[in-house]
Coordinates of C-alpha atoms in Angstrom, one line a residue:
X1 CA 81.9 -5.0 -5.4
X2 CA 83.9 -6.8 -2.7
X3 CA 84.5 -4.6 0.3
X4 CA 88.0 -3.8 1.6
X5 CA 88.3 -3.4 5.4
X6 CA 91.0 -1.3 7.1
X7 CA 91.7 -3.2 10.4
X8 CA 94.6 -0.9 11.6
X9 CA 95.6 2.6 10.6
X10 CA 98.7 4.2 11.8
X11 CA 99.6 7.8 10.9
X12 CA 103.4 8.0 10.8
X13 CA 105.3 11.3 10.4
X14 CA 105.6 10.8 6.7
X15 CA 103.2 8.0 5.7
X16 CA 99.9 6.3 6.3
X17 CA 100.4 2.6 7.2
X18 CA 97.3 0.4 6.8
X19 CA 96.7 -3.3 7.3
X20 CA 93.4 -5.0 6.5
X21 CA 91.5 -7.5 4.4
X22 CA 90.7 -7.3 0.7
X23 CA 89.3 -10.6 -0.6
X24 CA 89.4 -9.2 -4.1
X25 CA 93.1 -8.4 -3.9
X26 CA 95.0 -5.6 -5.4
X27 CA 97.2 -2.7 -4.4
X28 CA 96.3 0.3 -2.2
X29 CA 95.8 3.4 -4.2
X30 CA 94.7 7.0 -3.4
X31 CA 92.5 8.6 -6.0
X32 CA 91.9 12.4 -6.0
X33 CA 88.2 13.1 -5.8
X34 CA 86.9 14.8 -8.9
X35 CA 89.7 13.4 -11.0
X36 CA 93.2 14.6 -11.5
X37 CA 95.5 12.1 -9.9
X38 CA 96.2 8.7 -8.5
X39 CA 99.0 7.6 -6.1
X40 CA 99.9 4.0 -5.5
X41 CA 101.1 2.8 -2.1
X42 CA 103.7 0.1 -1.5
X43 CA 101.5 -2.9 -0.9
X44 CA 102.1 -6.5 0.1
X45 CA 99.4 -9.1 0.3
X46 CA 99.0 -12.7 1.5
X47 CA 95.7 -14.3 0.5
X48 CA 93.0 -11.9 1.5
X49 CA 95.1 -9.8 3.8
X50 CA 97.2 -6.8 2.8
X51 CA 99.7 -4.3 4.3
X52 CA 100.4 -1.0 2.7
X53 CA 102.3 2.2 3.3
X54 CA 101.1 5.4 1.5
X55 CA 103.7 8.3 1.5
X56 CA 102.0 11.6 2.5
X57 CA 104.4 13.7 0.4
X58 CA 103.0 12.0 -2.7
X59 CA 99.5 13.5 -1.9
X60 CA 100.8 17.0 -0.9
X61 CA 101.1 18.3 -4.4
X62 CA 97.3 18.4 -5.0
X63 CA 95.0 19.8 -2.4
X64 CA 91.5 18.2 -2.0
X65 CA 90.2 14.9 -0.9
X66 CA 91.8 11.6 -1.8
X67 CA 89.7 8.4 -1.5
X68 CA 91.4 5.1 -0.8
X69 CA 90.9 1.9 -2.7
X70 CA 92.3 -1.6 -2.7
X71 CA 92.1 -2.8 -6.3
X72 CA 88.6 -1.8 -7.3
X73 CA 87.1 -1.9 -3.8
X74 CA 86.6 1.2 -1.7
X75 CA 88.5 1.0 1.6
X76 CA 86.6 1.5 4.8
X77 CA 85.7 0.0 8.1
X78 CA 82.2 -1.4 8.3
X79 CA 82.4 -4.7 10.1
X80 CA 83.4 -3.6 13.6
X81 CA 79.9 -2.8 14.9
X82 CA 80.8 0.9 15.3
X83 CA 79.0 3.0 12.7
X84 CA 79.4 6.7 12.5
X85 CA 83.1 6.9 12.6
X86 CA 83.2 10.4 11.1
X87 CA 82.0 11.6 14.6
X88 CA 84.0 9.1 16.7
X89 CA 87.4 8.6 15.1
X90 CA 89.9 11.4 14.7
X91 CA 93.3 10.8 13.2
X92 CA 96.2 13.2 13.8
X93 CA 97.2 15.7 11.1
X94 CA 100.7 15.7 9.6
X95 CA 102.5 18.3 7.5
X96 CA 103.9 17.3 4.1
X97 CA 105.1 19.7 1.5
X98 CA 104.0 22.6 3.6
X99 CA 100.4 21.6 3.8
X100 CA 98.2 19.7 6.3
X101 CA 97.3 16.1 5.6
X102 CA 94.7 14.3 7.7
X103 CA 93.1 10.9 7.2
X104 CA 89.4 10.7 8.2
X105 CA 86.3 8.5 7.8
X106 CA 83.5 9.7 5.6
X107 CA 79.8 9.5 6.6
X108 CA 79.8 6.1 4.8
X109 CA 82.6 4.9 7.1
X110 CA 85.0 4.8 4.2
X111 CA 88.6 6.1 4.6
X112 CA 89.8 9.2 2.9
X113 CA 92.6 11.7 3.2
X114 CA 92.1 15.5 3.2
X115 CA 95.0 17.6 2.0
X116 CA 95.1 21.3 2.6
X117 CA 92.2 23.5 3.7
X118 CA 90.8 22.4 7.1
X119 CA 92.9 19.2 7.2
X120 CA 94.7 20.2 10.3
X121 CA 91.6 21.1 12.3
X122 CA 90.4 18.6 14.9
X123 CA 86.7 18.5 14.1
X124 CA 85.8 16.4 17.2
X125 CA 87.7 18.5 19.8
X126 CA 84.7 20.8 20.5
X127 CA 82.0 19.5 22.8
X128 CA 79.0 18.0 20.9
X129 CA 76.0 20.1 20.5
X130 CA 73.8 20.2 23.5
X131 CA 76.5 19.0 25.9
X132 CA 76.3 20.3 29.4
X133 CA 79.5 21.6 30.9
X134 CA 79.8 21.3 34.7
X135 CA 82.2 23.1 37.0
X136 CA 83.5 26.0 34.9
X137 CA 81.2 28.6 36.3
X138 CA 81.5 27.1 39.8
X139 CA 85.3 27.4 39.7
X140 CA 85.2 31.0 38.5
X141 CA 82.7 32.0 41.1
X142 CA 84.6 30.2 43.9
X143 CA 87.8 32.0 42.9
X144 CA 86.1 35.4 42.9
X145 CA 83.8 35.0 45.9
X146 CA 85.3 32.2 48.0
X147 CA 84.2 32.1 51.7
X148 CA 82.2 35.3 51.3
X149 CA 79.7 33.6 49.0
X150 CA 79.2 30.8 51.6
X151 CA 78.6 33.4 54.4
X152 CA 76.1 35.3 52.3
X153 CA 74.3 32.0 51.4
X154 CA 74.0 31.0 55.1
X155 CA 72.4 34.3 56.0
X156 CA 70.1 34.3 53.0
X157 CA 68.9 30.7 53.7
X158 CA 68.4 31.4 57.4
X159 CA 66.3 34.5 56.6
X160 CA 64.3 32.7 54.0
X161 CA 63.5 30.0 56.5
X162 CA 62.3 32.6 59.1
X163 CA 60.4 34.9 56.7
X164 CA 59.1 32.8 53.8
X165 CA 58.0 29.5 55.1
X166 CA 54.2 29.1 55.4
X167 CA 52.8 28.7 58.9
X168 CA 50.1 26.1 58.0
X169 CA 49.9 23.2 55.7
X170 CA 48.1 23.8 52.4
X171 CA 44.8 22.0 52.1
X172 CA 44.1 19.2 49.5
X173 CA 46.3 16.8 47.8
X174 CA 47.1 13.1 48.5
X175 CA 49.5 12.9 51.4
X176 CA 50.9 9.7 49.8
X177 CA 52.1 11.6 46.8
X178 CA 55.9 11.4 46.2
X179 CA 57.6 14.3 44.5
X180 CA 61.3 14.3 43.5
X181 CA 63.4 17.5 43.0
X182 CA 66.0 17.0 40.2
X183 CA 68.4 19.6 38.9
X184 CA 67.6 19.0 35.2
X185 CA 65.1 16.1 34.6
X186 CA 65.6 16.5 30.8
X187 CA 69.3 16.0 30.8
X188 CA 71.6 12.9 31.0
X189 CA 73.2 11.4 34.0
X190 CA 73.1 8.6 36.4
X191 CA 71.0 10.4 39.0
X192 CA 68.3 11.2 36.5
X193 CA 68.2 7.7 35.0
X194 CA 68.0 6.0 38.4
X195 CA 65.4 8.4 39.7
X196 CA 63.1 8.0 36.8
X197 CA 63.5 4.2 37.1
X198 CA 62.5 4.4 40.8
X199 CA 59.5 6.7 40.1
X200 CA 58.1 4.3 37.5
X201 CA 58.1 1.6 40.1
X202 CA 56.6 3.7 42.9
X203 CA 54.0 5.0 40.5
X204 CA 52.3 1.7 40.6
X205 CA 51.1 2.3 44.2
X206 CA 51.1 6.1 44.8
X207 CA 51.0 9.4 42.8
X208 CA 54.5 10.5 41.7
X209 CA 55.7 13.8 40.3
X210 CA 59.0 15.3 39.2
X211 CA 60.1 18.9 39.9
X212 CA 62.9 20.0 37.5
X213 CA 64.8 23.0 38.8
X214 CA 65.7 24.0 35.3
X215 CA 64.7 23.1 31.8
X216 CA 67.1 23.6 28.9
X217 CA 66.0 21.0 26.4
X218 CA 62.8 20.6 24.4
X219 CA 62.9 16.8 24.6
X220 CA 64.2 14.7 27.6
X221 CA 67.3 12.7 27.1
X222 CA 65.7 9.7 28.9
X223 CA 62.1 8.7 28.2
X224 CA 59.9 9.9 31.0
X225 CA 57.8 7.1 32.6
X226 CA 54.1 7.0 31.7
X227 CA 51.9 8.7 34.3
X228 CA 54.8 10.7 35.9
X229 CA 54.0 14.4 35.7
X230 CA 57.0 16.8 35.3
X231 CA 56.8 20.4 36.5
X232 CA 59.5 22.9 35.4
X233 CA 60.6 25.2 38.2
X234 CA 62.5 27.5 35.8
X235 CA 62.0 26.9 32.1
X236 CA 65.1 28.6 30.8
X237 CA 64.0 28.2 27.2
X238 CA 61.7 31.2 27.6
X239 CA 61.4 34.4 29.6
X240 CA 61.5 38.1 29.1
X241 CA 64.3 40.6 29.8
X242 CA 63.7 40.6 33.6
X243 CA 64.0 36.8 33.7
X244 CA 67.2 36.8 31.6
X245 CA 68.7 39.4 34.0
X246 CA 67.7 37.4 37.1
X247 CA 69.3 34.3 35.5
X248 CA 72.6 36.2 35.3
X249 CA 72.7 37.0 39.0
X250 CA 74.2 34.4 41.3
X251 CA 72.0 32.3 43.5
X252 CA 71.7 33.1 47.2
X253 CA 69.9 30.0 48.3
X254 CA 71.9 27.2 46.6
X255 CA 75.0 26.4 48.5
X256 CA 78.1 27.7 46.6
X257 CA 80.0 24.5 47.3
X258 CA 77.4 22.3 45.6
X259 CA 77.9 21.8 41.9
X260 CA 74.3 22.7 41.3
X261 CA 75.4 26.3 42.0
X262 CA 76.6 26.6 38.4
X263 CA 73.1 26.0 37.2
X264 CA 71.4 28.2 39.7
X265 CA 70.6 31.9 39.8
X266 CA 68.4 34.5 41.5
X267 CA 65.7 33.4 39.1
X268 CA 65.8 29.8 40.2
X269 CA 65.9 30.9 43.8
X270 CA 62.6 32.8 43.5
X271 CA 60.9 30.1 41.4
X272 CA 61.9 27.3 43.7
X273 CA 60.8 29.2 46.9
X274 CA 57.4 29.7 45.3
X275 CA 57.2 26.0 44.4
X276 CA 58.3 24.7 47.8
X277 CA 55.9 27.0 49.7
X278 CA 53.0 25.9 47.6
X279 CA 53.5 22.1 47.9
X280 CA 50.4 20.3 49.3
X281 CA 51.0 17.5 51.8
X282 CA 53.1 14.6 50.6
X283 CA 56.7 13.4 50.5
X284 CA 59.5 15.4 48.8
X285 CA 62.6 13.5 47.8
X286 CA 65.6 15.8 47.2
X287 CA 68.6 14.6 45.3
X288 CA 71.5 17.1 45.9
X289 CA 73.0 18.5 49.2
X290 CA 71.9 22.0 48.3
X291 CA 68.4 20.9 47.6
X292 CA 68.3 18.9 50.8
X293 CA 69.2 22.0 52.8
X294 CA 66.8 24.2 51.0
X295 CA 63.8 21.8 51.4
X296 CA 64.5 21.2 55.1
X297 CA 64.2 24.9 55.6
X298 CA 61.4 26.0 53.2
X299 CA 58.8 23.2 52.6
X300 CA 55.3 23.8 53.7
X301 CA 54.2 22.0 56.8
X302 CA 52.7 18.6 56.0
X303 CA 55.5 17.8 53.5
X304 CA 58.0 15.2 54.7
X305 CA 61.5 15.6 53.3
X306 CA 63.6 12.6 52.4
X307 CA 67.1 13.6 51.3
X308 CA 69.1 11.4 48.9
X309 CA 72.9 11.5 48.8
X310 CA 74.1 10.4 45.4
X311 CA 77.8 11.3 46.1
X312 CA 80.0 9.8 48.8
X313 CA 80.4 11.5 52.1
X314 CA 84.0 12.6 51.6
X315 CA 83.4 14.1 48.1
X316 CA 81.8 17.2 49.6
X317 CA 83.8 20.4 50.1
X318 CA 84.5 21.4 53.7
X319 CA 82.0 24.3 54.1
X320 CA 79.2 22.2 52.7
X321 CA 79.9 19.4 55.1
X322 CA 79.8 21.7 58.0
X323 CA 76.4 23.0 56.9
X324 CA 75.1 19.5 56.3
X325 CA 75.8 18.7 60.0
X326 CA 73.3 21.4 61.0
X327 CA 70.8 21.4 58.2
X328 CA 70.3 17.7 57.9
X329 CA 68.9 17.5 61.4
X330 CA 65.7 19.0 60.0
X331 CA 65.1 16.1 57.6
X332 CA 62.6 13.4 58.1
X333 CA 65.1 10.8 56.7
X334 CA 68.3 10.6 54.8
X335 CA 68.8 7.8 52.2
X336 CA 72.4 6.9 51.2
X337 CA 73.8 4.4 48.7
X338 CA 76.5 2.6 50.6
X339 CA 77.0 1.1 54.0
X340 CA 80.1 3.2 54.5
X341 CA 78.1 6.4 53.9
X342 CA 75.4 5.2 56.2
X343 CA 78.0 4.9 59.0
X344 CA 79.6 8.3 58.2
X345 CA 76.3 10.3 58.1
X346 CA 75.0 8.6 61.2
X347 CA 78.2 9.7 63.0
X348 CA 78.0 13.2 61.6
X349 CA 74.3 13.7 62.7
X350 CA 74.5 11.9 66.0
X351 CA 71.7 10.5 68.1
X352 CA 69.4 13.5 67.5
X353 CA 69.5 13.3 63.7
X354 CA 67.1 11.7 61.3
X355 CA 67.2 8.0 60.4
X356 CA 70.0 7.3 57.9
X357 CA 69.1 4.4 55.7
X358 CA 71.1 2.6 53.0
X359 CA 69.1 2.0 49.8
X360 CA 71.2 1.4 46.7
X361 CA 70.1 2.5 43.3
X362 CA 68.1 0.1 41.3
X363 CA 69.5 -1.2 38.0
X364 CA 67.7 0.2 35.0
X365 CA 66.1 -2.2 32.6
X366 CA 68.4 -1.7 29.6
X367 CA 67.8 -2.3 25.9
X368 CA 69.8 -4.9 24.0
X369 CA 70.7 -8.6 24.6
X370 CA 73.1 -10.1 27.1
X371 CA 76.8 -9.7 26.1
X372 CA 78.1 -12.6 24.1
X373 CA 81.6 -11.9 25.5
X374 CA 83.2 -12.7 22.1
X375 CA 83.9 -9.1 20.9
X376 CA 87.4 -7.7 21.4
X377 CA 86.0 -4.6 23.2
X378 CA 86.4 -3.0 26.6
X379 CA 83.6 -0.5 27.4
X380 CA 83.4 2.4 29.8
X381 CA 80.7 5.0 30.4
X382 CA 80.2 8.2 32.3
X383 CA 80.5 11.9 32.1
X384 CA 83.8 13.0 30.6
X385 CA 85.0 14.7 33.7
X386 CA 88.1 14.4 36.0
X387 CA 86.1 12.4 38.5
X388 CA 85.6 9.5 36.1
X389 CA 89.3 9.1 35.5
X390 CA 89.1 8.3 31.8
X391 CA 92.6 9.7 31.4
X392 CA 93.8 7.0 33.8
X393 CA 91.9 4.3 31.8
X394 CA 93.4 5.5 28.5
X395 CA 96.9 5.2 29.9
X396 CA 96.0 1.7 31.4
X397 CA 94.6 0.5 28.0
X398 CA 97.8 1.4 26.1
X399 CA 99.6 -1.9 27.1
X400 CA 96.5 -3.8 26.2
X401 CA 96.4 -2.3 22.7
X402 CA 100.1 -3.0 22.2
X403 CA 99.7 -6.7 23.2
X404 CA 96.4 -7.2 21.6
X405 CA 95.9 -4.9 18.6
X406 CA 92.4 -6.2 17.8
X407 CA 91.1 -5.0 21.1
X408 CA 89.3 -1.6 21.4
X409 CA 88.3 0.7 24.2
X410 CA 85.0 2.5 23.7
X411 CA 84.1 5.3 26.1
X412 CA 80.5 6.5 26.1
X413 CA 79.6 9.9 27.5
X414 CA 79.9 13.7 27.1
X415 CA 81.6 16.3 29.1
X416 CA 84.1 19.2 29.3
X417 CA 87.2 16.9 29.3
X418 CA 86.5 15.6 25.8
X419 CA 89.2 17.7 24.1
X420 CA 91.8 16.8 26.7
X421 CA 91.0 13.1 26.4
X422 CA 91.2 13.4 22.6
X423 CA 94.6 15.0 22.9
X424 CA 95.8 12.2 25.2
X425 CA 94.6 9.5 22.8
X426 CA 96.6 11.2 20.0
X427 CA 99.7 11.7 22.1
X428 CA 99.7 8.0 23.0
X429 CA 98.9 7.1 19.4
X430 CA 95.8 5.2 20.4
X431 CA 93.6 6.8 17.9
X432 CA 92.9 3.5 16.2
X433 CA 92.2 1.7 19.6
X434 CA 90.4 4.2 21.9
X435 CA 87.2 5.9 20.9
X436 CA 85.1 8.6 22.5
X437 CA 81.7 7.4 21.4
X438 CA 79.7 10.4 22.7
X439 CA 76.5 10.1 24.8
X440 CA 74.0 7.3 24.0
X441 CA 70.4 6.6 24.7
X442 CA 71.0 2.9 24.0
X443 CA 73.5 2.1 26.8
X444 CA 72.3 -1.5 27.0
X445 CA 73.1 -2.1 23.3
X446 CA 76.6 -0.5 23.8
X447 CA 77.3 -2.8 26.8
X448 CA 76.1 -5.9 25.1
X449 CA 78.6 -5.4 22.3
X450 CA 81.5 -5.6 24.7
X451 CA 83.3 -8.3 26.7
X452 CA 84.7 -6.3 29.7
X453 CA 83.5 -3.2 31.5
X454 CA 86.1 -0.9 33.1
X455 CA 85.5 1.7 35.8
X456 CA 88.4 4.1 36.4
X457 CA 86.8 6.7 38.7
X458 CA 88.8 8.7 41.2
X459 CA 85.6 8.6 43.4
X460 CA 82.0 7.6 43.1
X461 CA 78.8 7.9 44.9
X462 CA 77.9 4.3 44.2
X463 CA 78.8 3.3 40.6
X464 CA 75.4 2.4 39.2
X465 CA 77.0 1.8 35.8
X466 CA 78.8 -1.2 37.3
X467 CA 75.5 -2.9 38.1
X468 CA 74.2 -2.0 34.7
X469 CA 77.2 -3.6 33.0
X470 CA 76.8 -6.7 35.2
X471 CA 73.1 -6.9 34.2
X472 CA 74.4 -7.5 30.7
X473 CA 76.7 -10.3 31.9
X474 CA 79.9 -8.3 31.7
X475 CA 82.8 -8.9 34.0
X476 CA 84.1 -5.7 35.6
X477 CA 87.6 -4.3 36.2
X478 CA 87.4 -1.3 38.6
X479 CA 89.5 0.9 40.8
X480 CA 88.7 0.3 44.5
X481 CA 87.8 4.0 44.7
X482 CA 85.6 5.6 47.4
X483 CA 82.8 4.6 47.3
X484 CA 80.6 1.9 45.9
X485 CA 82.7 -0.5 43.8
X486 CA 83.8 -2.6 46.9
X487 CA 80.2 -3.0 47.9
X488 CA 79.1 -4.2 44.5
X489 CA 82.0 -6.2 43.0
X490 CA 83.0 -9.6 44.5
X491 CA 86.7 -9.5 43.8
X492 CA 87.8 -12.6 42.0
X493 CA 84.2 -13.8 41.5
X494 CA 82.5 -11.4 39.1
X495 CA 85.2 -8.8 38.7
X496 CA 88.6 -7.5 39.7
X497 CA 89.2 -4.6 42.2
X498 CA 92.4 -2.7 41.7
X499 CA 93.9 -0.2 44.2
X500 CA 92.5 3.3 43.5
X501 CA 94.6 5.1 41.0
X502 CA 96.9 2.2 40.2
X503 CA 97.2 2.5 36.4
X504 CA 99.6 -0.4 36.1
X505 CA 97.4 -2.6 38.2
X506 CA 94.4 -1.7 36.0
X507 CA 96.4 -2.7 32.9
X508 CA 97.3 -6.0 34.5
X509 CA 93.7 -6.7 35.4
X510 CA 92.5 -5.9 31.9
X511 CA 95.1 -8.1 30.3
X512 CA 94.3 -11.0 32.6
X513 CA 90.7 -11.0 31.4
X514 CA 91.6 -10.3 27.8
X515 CA 94.0 -13.3 27.9
X516 CA 91.7 -15.7 29.8
X517 CA 88.4 -16.2 28.0
X518 CA 87.2 -19.0 30.4
X519 CA 87.7 -16.6 33.4
X520 CA 85.9 -13.8 31.5
X521 CA 82.9 -16.0 31.0
X522 CA 82.9 -17.3 34.6
X523 CA 83.0 -13.7 35.9
X524 CA 80.3 -12.7 33.5
X525 CA 77.9 -15.4 34.6
X526 CA 78.5 -14.4 38.3
X527 CA 78.1 -10.7 37.5
X528 CA 74.6 -11.4 36.0
X529 CA 73.6 -13.2 39.2
X530 CA 75.0 -10.4 41.3
X531 CA 73.0 -7.7 39.4
X532 CA 69.8 -9.3 40.6
X533 CA 70.4 -7.8 44.1
X534 CA 69.6 -4.4 42.5
X535 CA 66.5 -5.3 40.6
X536 CA 63.9 -2.5 40.8
X537 CA 61.4 -4.8 42.7
X538 CA 64.0 -5.2 45.5
X539 CA 65.0 -1.6 45.7
X540 CA 61.4 -0.2 45.3
X541 CA 60.3 -2.4 48.3
X542 CA 62.9 -0.7 50.5
X543 CA 61.6 2.7 49.4
X544 CA 58.0 1.7 50.0
X545 CA 58.9 0.6 53.5
X546 CA 60.7 3.9 54.2
X547 CA 57.8 6.0 52.8
X548 CA 55.1 4.0 54.6
X549 CA 57.1 4.5 57.9
X550 CA 57.0 8.3 57.5
X551 CA 53.3 8.3 58.1
X552 CA 53.8 6.6 61.5
X553 CA 56.2 9.3 62.8
X554 CA 55.7 13.1 63.4
X555 CA 57.3 15.3 60.8
X556 CA 60.6 17.0 61.8
X557 CA 59.7 19.9 59.4
X558 CA 56.6 21.0 61.2

């Protein structure tokens, strides 16, 4: 049977308007599943193309599911390289004859209409299973405790440093061993991905391990590199009544102004102190401000602490920044991602502070081929949070969708803003143009199926996803937000920088690349060349030099 493809679907107040292709010809009809009715739409056709308008009131008299056909062919959408639309695409519900009517895609990516029952429910508004939500508990605790929580934390950390730190280095172990402390090594996120990428490279010359503060998943989201041991500090999948109670009590040692506070508890405090005090000689790389402060106070003598800052200097809350000024002086080194951050942290810590070294993240070797740049797709990726500014990107894409109806925006990621973004898509009637694709373990494949990458963040620590997109030969349109994009993108060469928060400017920049294929291809070739600056071999060499240098200097933690 010849397939019928729905290219555009518009849910009007009283009708479903569809345009598409149907090589076999025929009129659009809705057939009630299980028998008992057929409704014909007003259809016009020209060769293999059709345009149809199906009145919703005609379906309202019989609840159930109505399947759509053009002639004898089932109507769906299969040729756009975006399978699984039941999970991705949500059409708004309408009311006709006093009942809810909602179009939807089936698991086979065919188009149907549900009348009555749960038709008005938005099945994709709830976060996907397993999605981690950041910030909710932080905000609640900060409202309740405020400055008092910070004061208690400062006292607790100072006392822990005086009373709990071992006096002598533990014997044994290889002093060249590198251990990295992550919040949740089994989760998804840029810090996790880039850290595992780095450890795979470092593991070729020295022992490497991962310490995961918490574990909440059976299987890691990202594949763990071969030979990298992972040790769970607090495995929250198990534990008795005492452990569950301790996990309900707020942390004293994790700084309340660090977002890791939402994941931490008295249980993680106790487990982490035990782990840090027991470390044999080696290097500990910490990856969050709260971890940096903790390790500087509590590691056993003989362990060198190298702190990483994955977020830009100005993104920290005020109380945390003040504590960094004092606590970071105990570090052996501080690694930052941008030159602007290197200058700011060097100024903050002064002449008596540890060396501050800029080492950007290395680009991950992604799956999938290079982008062909012939697909009408703009792609974006990141956690669905206010920081990433996807609400701004959706608004910026609206003029693109109106001027070029074939173009689509695909946003990959999970997060607590999913429902709000879904509502925004519906309010702007972009449900057939903007898609929340969910998280993916095949980011390279997703990037290779696009022609433009867009970054709309309100702020960044670096913007590693820009480099990952460039490694697939994608031109980039990005807000010139603090910090990272300006140090990666060569404006007018491999991408376009737009003033931070300028939605109209972002629209214009996207339209320029959509309209100008030669420029798109020129930028894409330059982007591929630019991404080589961030190859793992280049970045790992910088880390090797830093780690080797630590053995030539006395430890500031002894």
